[in-house]
Coordinates of C-alpha atoms and ligand atoms in Angstrom, one line a residue:
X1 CA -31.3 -13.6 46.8
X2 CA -34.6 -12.0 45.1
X3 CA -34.9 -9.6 42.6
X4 CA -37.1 -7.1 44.2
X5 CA -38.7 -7.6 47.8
X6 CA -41.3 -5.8 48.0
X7 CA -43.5 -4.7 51.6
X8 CA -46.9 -4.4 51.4
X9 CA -49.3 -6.5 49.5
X10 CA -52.5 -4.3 49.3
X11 CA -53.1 -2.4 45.7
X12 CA -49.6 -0.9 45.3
X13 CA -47.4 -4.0 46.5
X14 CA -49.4 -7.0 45.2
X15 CA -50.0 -5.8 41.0
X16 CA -45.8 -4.2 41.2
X17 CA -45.1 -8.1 42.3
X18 CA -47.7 -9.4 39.7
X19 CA -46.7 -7.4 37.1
X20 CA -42.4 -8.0 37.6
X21 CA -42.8 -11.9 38.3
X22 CA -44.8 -12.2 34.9
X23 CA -41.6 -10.1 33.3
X24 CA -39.8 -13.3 35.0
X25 CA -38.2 -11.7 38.2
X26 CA -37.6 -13.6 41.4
X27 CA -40.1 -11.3 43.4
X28 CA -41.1 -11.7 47.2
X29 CA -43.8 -9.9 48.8
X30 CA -44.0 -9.9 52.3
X31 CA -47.2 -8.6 54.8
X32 CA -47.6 -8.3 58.2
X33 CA -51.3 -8.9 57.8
X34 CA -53.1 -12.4 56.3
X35 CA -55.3 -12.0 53.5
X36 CA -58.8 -12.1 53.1
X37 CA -58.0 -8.8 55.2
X38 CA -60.0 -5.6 55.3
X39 CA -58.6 -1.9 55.5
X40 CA -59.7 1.3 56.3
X41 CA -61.1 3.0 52.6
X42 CA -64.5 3.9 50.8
X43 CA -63.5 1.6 47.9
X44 CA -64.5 3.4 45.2
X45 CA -62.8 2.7 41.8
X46 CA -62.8 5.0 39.1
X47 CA -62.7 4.4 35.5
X48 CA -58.9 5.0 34.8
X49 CA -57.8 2.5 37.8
X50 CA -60.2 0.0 36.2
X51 CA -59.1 0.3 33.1
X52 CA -55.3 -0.3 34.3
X53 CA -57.2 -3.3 36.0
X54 CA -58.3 -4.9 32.3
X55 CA -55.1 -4.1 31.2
X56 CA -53.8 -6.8 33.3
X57 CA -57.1 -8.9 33.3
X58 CA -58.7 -8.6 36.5
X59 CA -61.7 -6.8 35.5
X60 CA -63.3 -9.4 34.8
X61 CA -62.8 -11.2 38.0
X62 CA -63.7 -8.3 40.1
X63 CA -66.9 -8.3 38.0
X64 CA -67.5 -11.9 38.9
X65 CA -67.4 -11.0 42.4
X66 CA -70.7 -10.1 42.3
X67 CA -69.5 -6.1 43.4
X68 CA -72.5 -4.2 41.9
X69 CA -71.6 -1.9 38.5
X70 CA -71.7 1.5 39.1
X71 CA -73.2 3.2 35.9
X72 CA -74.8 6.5 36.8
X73 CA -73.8 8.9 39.7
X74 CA -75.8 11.7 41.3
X75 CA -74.0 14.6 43.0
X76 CA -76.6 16.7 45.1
X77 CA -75.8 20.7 46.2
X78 CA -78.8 21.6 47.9
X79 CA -81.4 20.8 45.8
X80 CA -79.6 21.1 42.5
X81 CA -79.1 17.1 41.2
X82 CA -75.7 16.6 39.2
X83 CA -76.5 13.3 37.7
X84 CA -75.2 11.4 34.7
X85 CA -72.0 9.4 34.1
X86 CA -68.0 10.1 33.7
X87 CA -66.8 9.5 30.2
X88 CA -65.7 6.2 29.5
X89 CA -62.1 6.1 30.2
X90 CA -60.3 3.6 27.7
X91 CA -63.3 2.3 27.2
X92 CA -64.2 1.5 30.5
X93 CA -67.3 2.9 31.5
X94 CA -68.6 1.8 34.4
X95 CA -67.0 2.0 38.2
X96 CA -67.2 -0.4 41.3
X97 CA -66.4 -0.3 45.0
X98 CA -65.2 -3.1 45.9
X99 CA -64.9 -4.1 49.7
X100 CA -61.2 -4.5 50.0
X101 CA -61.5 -7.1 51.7
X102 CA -62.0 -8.9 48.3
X103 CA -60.1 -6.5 46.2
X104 CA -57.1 -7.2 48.5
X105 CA -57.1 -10.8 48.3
X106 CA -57.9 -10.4 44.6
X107 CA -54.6 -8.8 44.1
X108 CA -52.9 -10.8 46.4
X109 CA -53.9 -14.1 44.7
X110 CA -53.0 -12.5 41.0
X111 CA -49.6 -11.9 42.0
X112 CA -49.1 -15.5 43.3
X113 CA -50.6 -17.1 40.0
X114 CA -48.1 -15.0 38.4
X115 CA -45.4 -16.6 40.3
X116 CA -44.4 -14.0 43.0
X117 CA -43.6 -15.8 46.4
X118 CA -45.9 -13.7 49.2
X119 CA -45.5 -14.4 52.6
X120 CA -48.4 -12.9 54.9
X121 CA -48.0 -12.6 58.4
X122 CA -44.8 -11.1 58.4
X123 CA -43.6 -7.4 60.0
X124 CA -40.7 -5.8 58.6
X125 CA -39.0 -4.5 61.3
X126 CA -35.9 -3.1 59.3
X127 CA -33.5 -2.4 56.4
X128 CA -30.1 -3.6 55.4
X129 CA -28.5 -0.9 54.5
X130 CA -24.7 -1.8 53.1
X131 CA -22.6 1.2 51.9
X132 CA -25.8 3.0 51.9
X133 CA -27.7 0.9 49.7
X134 CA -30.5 -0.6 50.4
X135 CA -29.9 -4.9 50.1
X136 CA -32.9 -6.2 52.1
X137 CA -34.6 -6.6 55.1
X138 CA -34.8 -8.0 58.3
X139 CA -38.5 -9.2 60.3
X140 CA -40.2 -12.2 61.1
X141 CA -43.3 -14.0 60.7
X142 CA -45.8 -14.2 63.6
X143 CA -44.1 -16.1 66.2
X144 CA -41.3 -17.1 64.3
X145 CA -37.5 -16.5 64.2
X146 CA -35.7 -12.7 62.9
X147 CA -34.6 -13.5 59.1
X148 CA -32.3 -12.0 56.8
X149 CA -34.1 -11.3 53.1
X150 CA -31.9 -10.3 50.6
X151 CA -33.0 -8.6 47.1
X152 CA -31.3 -6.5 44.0
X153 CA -34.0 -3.6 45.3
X154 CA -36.7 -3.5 47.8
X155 CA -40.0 -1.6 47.1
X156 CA -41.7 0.2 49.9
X157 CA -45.6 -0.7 49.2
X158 CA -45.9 0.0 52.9
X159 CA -48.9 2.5 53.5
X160 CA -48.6 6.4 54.2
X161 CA -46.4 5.8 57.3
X162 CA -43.8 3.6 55.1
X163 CA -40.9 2.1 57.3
X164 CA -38.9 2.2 54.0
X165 CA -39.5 6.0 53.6
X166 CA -39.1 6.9 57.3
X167 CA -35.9 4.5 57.4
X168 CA -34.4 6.3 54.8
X169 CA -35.5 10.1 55.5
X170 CA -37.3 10.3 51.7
X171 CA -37.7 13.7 51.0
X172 CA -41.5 15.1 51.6
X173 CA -42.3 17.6 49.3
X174 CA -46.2 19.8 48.6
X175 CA -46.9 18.9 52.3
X176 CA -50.4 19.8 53.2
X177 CA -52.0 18.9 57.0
X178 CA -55.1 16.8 57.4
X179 CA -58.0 18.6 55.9
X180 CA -60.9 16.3 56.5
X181 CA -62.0 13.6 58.8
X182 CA -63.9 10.8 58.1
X183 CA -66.1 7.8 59.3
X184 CA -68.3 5.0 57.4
X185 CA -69.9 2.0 58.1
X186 CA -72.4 -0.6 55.8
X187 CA -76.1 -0.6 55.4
X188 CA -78.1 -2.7 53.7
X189 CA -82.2 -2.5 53.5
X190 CA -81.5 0.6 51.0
X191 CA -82.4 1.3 47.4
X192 CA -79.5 3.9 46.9
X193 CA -77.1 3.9 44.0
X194 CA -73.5 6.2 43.9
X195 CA -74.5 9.3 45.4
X196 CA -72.5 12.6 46.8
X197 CA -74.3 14.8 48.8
X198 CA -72.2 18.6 49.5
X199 CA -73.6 20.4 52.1
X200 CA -72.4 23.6 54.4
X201 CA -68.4 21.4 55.2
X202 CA -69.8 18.0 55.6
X203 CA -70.3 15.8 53.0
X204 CA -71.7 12.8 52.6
X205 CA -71.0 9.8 50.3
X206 CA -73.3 6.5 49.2
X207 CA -71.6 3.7 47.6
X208 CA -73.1 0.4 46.3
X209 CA -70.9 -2.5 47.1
X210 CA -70.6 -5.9 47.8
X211 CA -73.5 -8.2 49.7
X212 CA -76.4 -5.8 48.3
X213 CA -75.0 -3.4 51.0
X214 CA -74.1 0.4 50.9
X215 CA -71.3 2.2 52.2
X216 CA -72.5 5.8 53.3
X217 CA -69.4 8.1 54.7
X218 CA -69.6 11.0 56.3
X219 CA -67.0 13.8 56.7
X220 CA -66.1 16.6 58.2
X221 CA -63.0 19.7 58.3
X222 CA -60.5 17.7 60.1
X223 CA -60.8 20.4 63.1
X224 CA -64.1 19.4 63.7
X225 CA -62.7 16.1 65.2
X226 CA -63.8 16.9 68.7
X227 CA -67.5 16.2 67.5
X228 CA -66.8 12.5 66.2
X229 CA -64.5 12.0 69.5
X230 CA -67.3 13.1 71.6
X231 CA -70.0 11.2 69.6
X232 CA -69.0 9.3 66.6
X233 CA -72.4 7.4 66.1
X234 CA -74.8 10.9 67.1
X235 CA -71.9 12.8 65.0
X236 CA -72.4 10.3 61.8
X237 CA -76.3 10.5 61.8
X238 CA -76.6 14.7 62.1
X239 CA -73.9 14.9 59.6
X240 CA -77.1 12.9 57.3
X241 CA -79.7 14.6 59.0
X242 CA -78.5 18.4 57.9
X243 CA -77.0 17.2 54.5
X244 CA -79.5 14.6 52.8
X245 CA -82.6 13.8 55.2
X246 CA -84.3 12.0 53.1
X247 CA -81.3 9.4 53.1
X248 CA -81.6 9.5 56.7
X249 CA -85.5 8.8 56.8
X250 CA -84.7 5.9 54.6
X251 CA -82.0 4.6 57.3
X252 CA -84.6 4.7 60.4
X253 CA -87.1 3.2 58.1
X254 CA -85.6 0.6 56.5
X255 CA -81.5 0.6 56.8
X256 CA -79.7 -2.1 59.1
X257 CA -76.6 -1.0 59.7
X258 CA -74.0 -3.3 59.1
X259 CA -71.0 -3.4 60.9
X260 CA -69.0 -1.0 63.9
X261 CA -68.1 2.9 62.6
X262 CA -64.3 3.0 60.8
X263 CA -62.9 6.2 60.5
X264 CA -59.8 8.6 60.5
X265 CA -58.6 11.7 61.4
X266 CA -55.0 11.1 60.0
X267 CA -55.3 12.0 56.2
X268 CA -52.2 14.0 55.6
X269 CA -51.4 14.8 52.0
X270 CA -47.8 15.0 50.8
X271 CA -45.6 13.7 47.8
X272 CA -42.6 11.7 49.0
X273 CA -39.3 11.5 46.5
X274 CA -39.8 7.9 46.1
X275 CA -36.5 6.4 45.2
X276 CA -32.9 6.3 46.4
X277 CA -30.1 3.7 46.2
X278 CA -31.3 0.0 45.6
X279 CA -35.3 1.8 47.4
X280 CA -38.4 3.2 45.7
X281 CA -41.6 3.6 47.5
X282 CA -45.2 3.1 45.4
X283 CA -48.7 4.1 46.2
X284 CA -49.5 5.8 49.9
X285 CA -45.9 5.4 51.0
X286 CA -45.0 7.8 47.8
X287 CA -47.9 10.1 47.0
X288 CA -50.8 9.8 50.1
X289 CA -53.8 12.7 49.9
X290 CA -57.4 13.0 51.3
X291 CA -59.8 10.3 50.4
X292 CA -62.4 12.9 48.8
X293 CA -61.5 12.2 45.5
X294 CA -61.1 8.1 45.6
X295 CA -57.7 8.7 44.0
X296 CA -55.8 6.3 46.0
X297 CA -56.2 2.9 44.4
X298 CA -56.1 4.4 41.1
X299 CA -52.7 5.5 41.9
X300 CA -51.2 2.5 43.4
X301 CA -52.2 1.0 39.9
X302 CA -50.6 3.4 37.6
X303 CA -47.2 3.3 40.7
X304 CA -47.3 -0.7 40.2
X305 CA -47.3 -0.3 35.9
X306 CA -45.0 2.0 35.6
X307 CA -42.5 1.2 38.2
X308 CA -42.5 -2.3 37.4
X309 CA -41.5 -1.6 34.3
X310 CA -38.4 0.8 35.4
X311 CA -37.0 -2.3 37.7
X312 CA -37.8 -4.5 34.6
X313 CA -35.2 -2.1 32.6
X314 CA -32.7 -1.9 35.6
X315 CA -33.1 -5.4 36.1
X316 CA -32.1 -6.8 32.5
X317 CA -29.5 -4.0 32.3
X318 CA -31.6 -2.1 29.4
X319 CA -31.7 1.4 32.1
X320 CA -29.9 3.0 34.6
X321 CA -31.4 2.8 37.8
X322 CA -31.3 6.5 38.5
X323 CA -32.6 7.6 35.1
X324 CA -35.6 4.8 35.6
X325 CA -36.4 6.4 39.3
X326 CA -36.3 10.1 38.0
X327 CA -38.9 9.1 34.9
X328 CA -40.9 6.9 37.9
X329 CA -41.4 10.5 40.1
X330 CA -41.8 12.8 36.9
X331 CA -44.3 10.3 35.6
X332 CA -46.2 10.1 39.0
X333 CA -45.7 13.9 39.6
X334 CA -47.0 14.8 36.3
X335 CA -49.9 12.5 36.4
X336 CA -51.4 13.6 39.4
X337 CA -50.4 17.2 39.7
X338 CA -54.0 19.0 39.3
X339 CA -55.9 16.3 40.9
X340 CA -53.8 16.9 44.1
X341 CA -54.7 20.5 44.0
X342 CA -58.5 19.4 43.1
X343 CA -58.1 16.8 46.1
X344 CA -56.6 19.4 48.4
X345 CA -59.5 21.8 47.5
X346 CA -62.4 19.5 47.7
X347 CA -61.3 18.5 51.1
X348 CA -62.3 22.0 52.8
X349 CA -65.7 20.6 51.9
X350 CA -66.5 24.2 50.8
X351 CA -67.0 26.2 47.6
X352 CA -66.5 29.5 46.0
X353 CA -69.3 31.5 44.8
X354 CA -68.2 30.8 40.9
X355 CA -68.5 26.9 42.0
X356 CA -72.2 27.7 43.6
X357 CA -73.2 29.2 40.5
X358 CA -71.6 26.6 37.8
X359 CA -73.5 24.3 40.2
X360 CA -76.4 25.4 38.4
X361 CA -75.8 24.9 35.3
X362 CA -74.1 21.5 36.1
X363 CA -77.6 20.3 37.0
X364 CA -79.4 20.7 33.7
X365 CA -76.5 20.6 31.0
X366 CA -76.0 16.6 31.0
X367 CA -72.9 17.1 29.0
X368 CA -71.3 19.5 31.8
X369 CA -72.7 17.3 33.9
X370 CA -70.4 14.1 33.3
X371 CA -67.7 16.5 32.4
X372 CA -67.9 17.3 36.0
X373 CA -68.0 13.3 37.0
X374 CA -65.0 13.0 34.6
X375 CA -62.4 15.1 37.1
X376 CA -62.6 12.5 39.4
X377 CA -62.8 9.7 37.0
X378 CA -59.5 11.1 35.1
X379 CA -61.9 11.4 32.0
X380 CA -61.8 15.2 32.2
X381 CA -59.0 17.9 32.4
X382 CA -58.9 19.3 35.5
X383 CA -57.0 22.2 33.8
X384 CA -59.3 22.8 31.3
X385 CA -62.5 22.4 33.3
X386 CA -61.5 24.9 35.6
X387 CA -60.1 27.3 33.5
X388 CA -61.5 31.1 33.2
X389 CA -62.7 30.4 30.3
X390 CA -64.6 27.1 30.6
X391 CA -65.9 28.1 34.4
X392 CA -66.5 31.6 33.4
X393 CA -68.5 30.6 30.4
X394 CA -70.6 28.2 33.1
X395 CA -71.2 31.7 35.6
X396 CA -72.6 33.6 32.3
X397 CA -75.3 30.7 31.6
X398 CA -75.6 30.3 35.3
X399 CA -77.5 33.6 35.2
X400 CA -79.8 32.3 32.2
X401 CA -82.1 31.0 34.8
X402 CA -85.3 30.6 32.3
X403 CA -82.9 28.5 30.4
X404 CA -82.6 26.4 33.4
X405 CA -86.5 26.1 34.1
X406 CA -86.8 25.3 30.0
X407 CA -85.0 22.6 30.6
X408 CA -86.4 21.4 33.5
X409 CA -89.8 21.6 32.9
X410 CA -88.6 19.4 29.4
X411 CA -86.9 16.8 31.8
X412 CA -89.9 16.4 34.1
X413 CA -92.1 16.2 30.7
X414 CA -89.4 13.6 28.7
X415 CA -89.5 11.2 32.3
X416 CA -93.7 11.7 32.6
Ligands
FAD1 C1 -61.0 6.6 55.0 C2 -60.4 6.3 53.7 C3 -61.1 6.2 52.5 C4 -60.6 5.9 51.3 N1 -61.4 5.9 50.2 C5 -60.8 5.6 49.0 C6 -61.6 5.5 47.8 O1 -62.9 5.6 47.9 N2 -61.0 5.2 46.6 C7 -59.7 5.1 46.5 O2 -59.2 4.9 45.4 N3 -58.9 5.2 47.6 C8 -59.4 5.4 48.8 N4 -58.6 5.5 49.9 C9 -57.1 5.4 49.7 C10 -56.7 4.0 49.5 O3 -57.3 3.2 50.5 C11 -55.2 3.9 49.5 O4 -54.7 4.8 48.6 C12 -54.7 2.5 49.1 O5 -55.1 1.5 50.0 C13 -53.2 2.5 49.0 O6 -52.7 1.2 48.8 P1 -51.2 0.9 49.2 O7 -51.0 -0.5 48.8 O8 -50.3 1.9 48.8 O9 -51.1 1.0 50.8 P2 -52.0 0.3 52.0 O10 -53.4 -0.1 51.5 O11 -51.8 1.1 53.2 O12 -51.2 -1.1 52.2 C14 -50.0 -1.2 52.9 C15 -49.7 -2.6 53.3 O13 -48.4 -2.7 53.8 C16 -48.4 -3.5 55.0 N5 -47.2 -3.1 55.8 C17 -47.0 -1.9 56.3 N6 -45.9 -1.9 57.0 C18 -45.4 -3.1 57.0 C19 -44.3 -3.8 57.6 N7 -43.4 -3.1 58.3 N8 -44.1 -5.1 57.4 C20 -45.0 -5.8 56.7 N9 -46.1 -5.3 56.1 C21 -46.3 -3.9 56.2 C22 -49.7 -3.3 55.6 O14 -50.1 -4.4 56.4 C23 -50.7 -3.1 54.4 O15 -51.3 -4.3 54.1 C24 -59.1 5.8 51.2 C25 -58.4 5.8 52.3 C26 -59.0 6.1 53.5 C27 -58.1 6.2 54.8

């Protein structure tokens, strides 16, 4: 009999399991797939997920990867550069992306140093479900024999299509459809750092990451799937042709691409209610929205900490386990609230005149600048950024075009 069994080992499953087996709870992990494993994601790790990272001190160790820092980002509308840098967050200043394929291992090797049994290679096929409480599972390892695991609670760390939240029916609530679809691939040859490149509903995305390689992404509205099913390499490349040419000179001239295209047209967004009896759900089985933000990992993170420590109180007796869940959901809620509407916004991949013209400003006002760079990074209030009074205040100077060229012409004469 275990603790807490929980399913899925990626970023929610594995740091819940670290973080509860170094508060001395029997914990199993179980994973159908057998790490060093890759998954579908752009990697990109902002500074409040990194910072959650240090807190339990892996930072380091991703550092020591050799993942490249990521210290400076430039954002291009047309020809207006946003570049500069989020606001530290926590004191965490710089951001990585990480191929999962060592994050995930990473994670997965933490939890076992802190004690947490993980067994990889093994599909959960069910639940026990006893007087409709959840008391285990049921699956087997590849090739081997159905078992019976039995645990105080199991944790459903199983991706956006959860078996634990599907088994039992968790409520969906702030349901959105796709919005966007997205394919990616690795390059190396390329002197590129973090860049985001918004053009007319495509966007395209360069990240820095492991093996002096870059990720570029390119997406799409989700309705314009029929042109990656009809083409997905021709697609990718036009995508980079009518949004950042110059990128794609620098790929025909010098890129080698990598590996095959991975990509996805299935990015719902929804909030799941993510507990019931002796159940709760973390990360993409919970809370699962469009990738345009990078908001995923960083969530998992702050699911793992602050669930961990609700079945840490349940488990020594010191909460109820109903109380513990409702604080879990109104913490998560809470937390991510305006960044799912930011997320949900983004994702149309188009912008209202107001953004256009604070675009402007954000392009030669370095402090608006990483004040925009924060609302991704969790450095900056969504709220407050877009209020009336902080965008409208951006619109006015947007107008003050010879403030612009001032500026400009001072840059260009500052950098020679
Ligand atoms: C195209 C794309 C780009 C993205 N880019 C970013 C980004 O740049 N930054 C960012 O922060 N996030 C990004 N994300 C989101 C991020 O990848 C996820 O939020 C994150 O992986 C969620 O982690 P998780 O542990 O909750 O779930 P998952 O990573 O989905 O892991 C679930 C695990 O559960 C296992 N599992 C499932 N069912 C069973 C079963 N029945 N039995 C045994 N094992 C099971 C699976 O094998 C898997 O290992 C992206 C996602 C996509 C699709």
């Amino acid at each position: 009999m275990y603790d807490v069994i929980v399913v899925g080992a990626r970023c929610a499953g594995s740091p819940t399991a670290m973080l509860l087996a170094r508060k001395g709870h029997r914990v199993l992990v179980l994973d159908r797939a057998e790490f060093p494993s890759d998954t579908m994601s752009t990697h990109f790790m902002h500074q409040s997920g990194l910072a959650r990272l240090r807190s339990w001190g892996l930072l380091d160790r991703l550092a020591a990867t050799g993942c490249p820092p990521i210290t400076e980002a430039v954002w291009w509308y047309g020809d207006l550069p946003i570049r500069g840098s989020a606001p530290a967050y926590d004191g965490v200043a710089e951001a990585y992306a990480p191929r999962r394929i060592v994050l995930d291992a990473m994670l997965v090797d933490a939890a076992r140093e802190a004690g947490a049994e993980i067994r990889e290679g093994f599909t959960v096929r069910e639940l026990i479900i006893e007087d409709g409480t959840v008391v285990g599972v049921r699956g087997r390892s590849h090739g081997g024999q159905e078992e019976e695991l039995r645990a105080r609670a199991v944790v459903g760390a199983d991706g956006h299509r959860s078996l634990v939240a599907r088994t039992m029916n968790a409520e969906v609530y702030k349901e959105r459809p796709s919005i966007t679809v997205a394919y990616y691939t690795y390059w190396t040859g390329l002197k590129r750092g973090y860049e985001v490149y918004l053009g007319n509903e495509q966007q395209v995305a360069v990240m820095p990451t492991h093996g002096d390689a870059c990720l570029i992404v390119c997406a799409l509205p989700n309705a314009e799937f029929g042109r990656y099913r009809a083409d997905v390499e021709g697609t990718y490349h036009q995508i980079i042709e009518d949004t950042c040419p110059e990128l794609g000179k620098e790929m025909r001239e010098h890129g080698q691409q990598m590996e095959k295209f991975t990509g996805t047209k299935d990015l719902p967004n929804f909030y799941r209610r993510p507990y019931g009896t002796g159940w709760a759900l973390a990360g993409d089985a919970g809370f699962h929205k469009d990738p345009v933000t990078g908001q995923g990992i960083a969530d998992a993170f702050r699911d793992a900490d602050v669930l961990s420590t609700a079945l840490h109180r349940v488990l020594t007796g010191t909460g109820e386990w109903d109380q513990e869940m409702a604080n879990y959901e109104e913490t998560r809620n809470q937390a991510t609230a305006a960044l799912y509407e930011f997320t949900c916004l983004a994702a149309t991949l188009q912008f209202s005149d107001r953004m256009r013209q604070a675009f402007t400003v954000l392009s030669y006002d370095q402090a608006e600048a990483n004040a925009f760079l924060g609302l991704v990074a969790g450095t900056t209030s969504v709220i407050e950024f877009f209020s009336d009074e902080h965008m409208g205040g951006l619109v006015e100077r947007s107008k003050d075009v010879g403030d612009r060229e001032l500026t400009l012409t001072r840059q260009a004469a500052a950098t020679g």
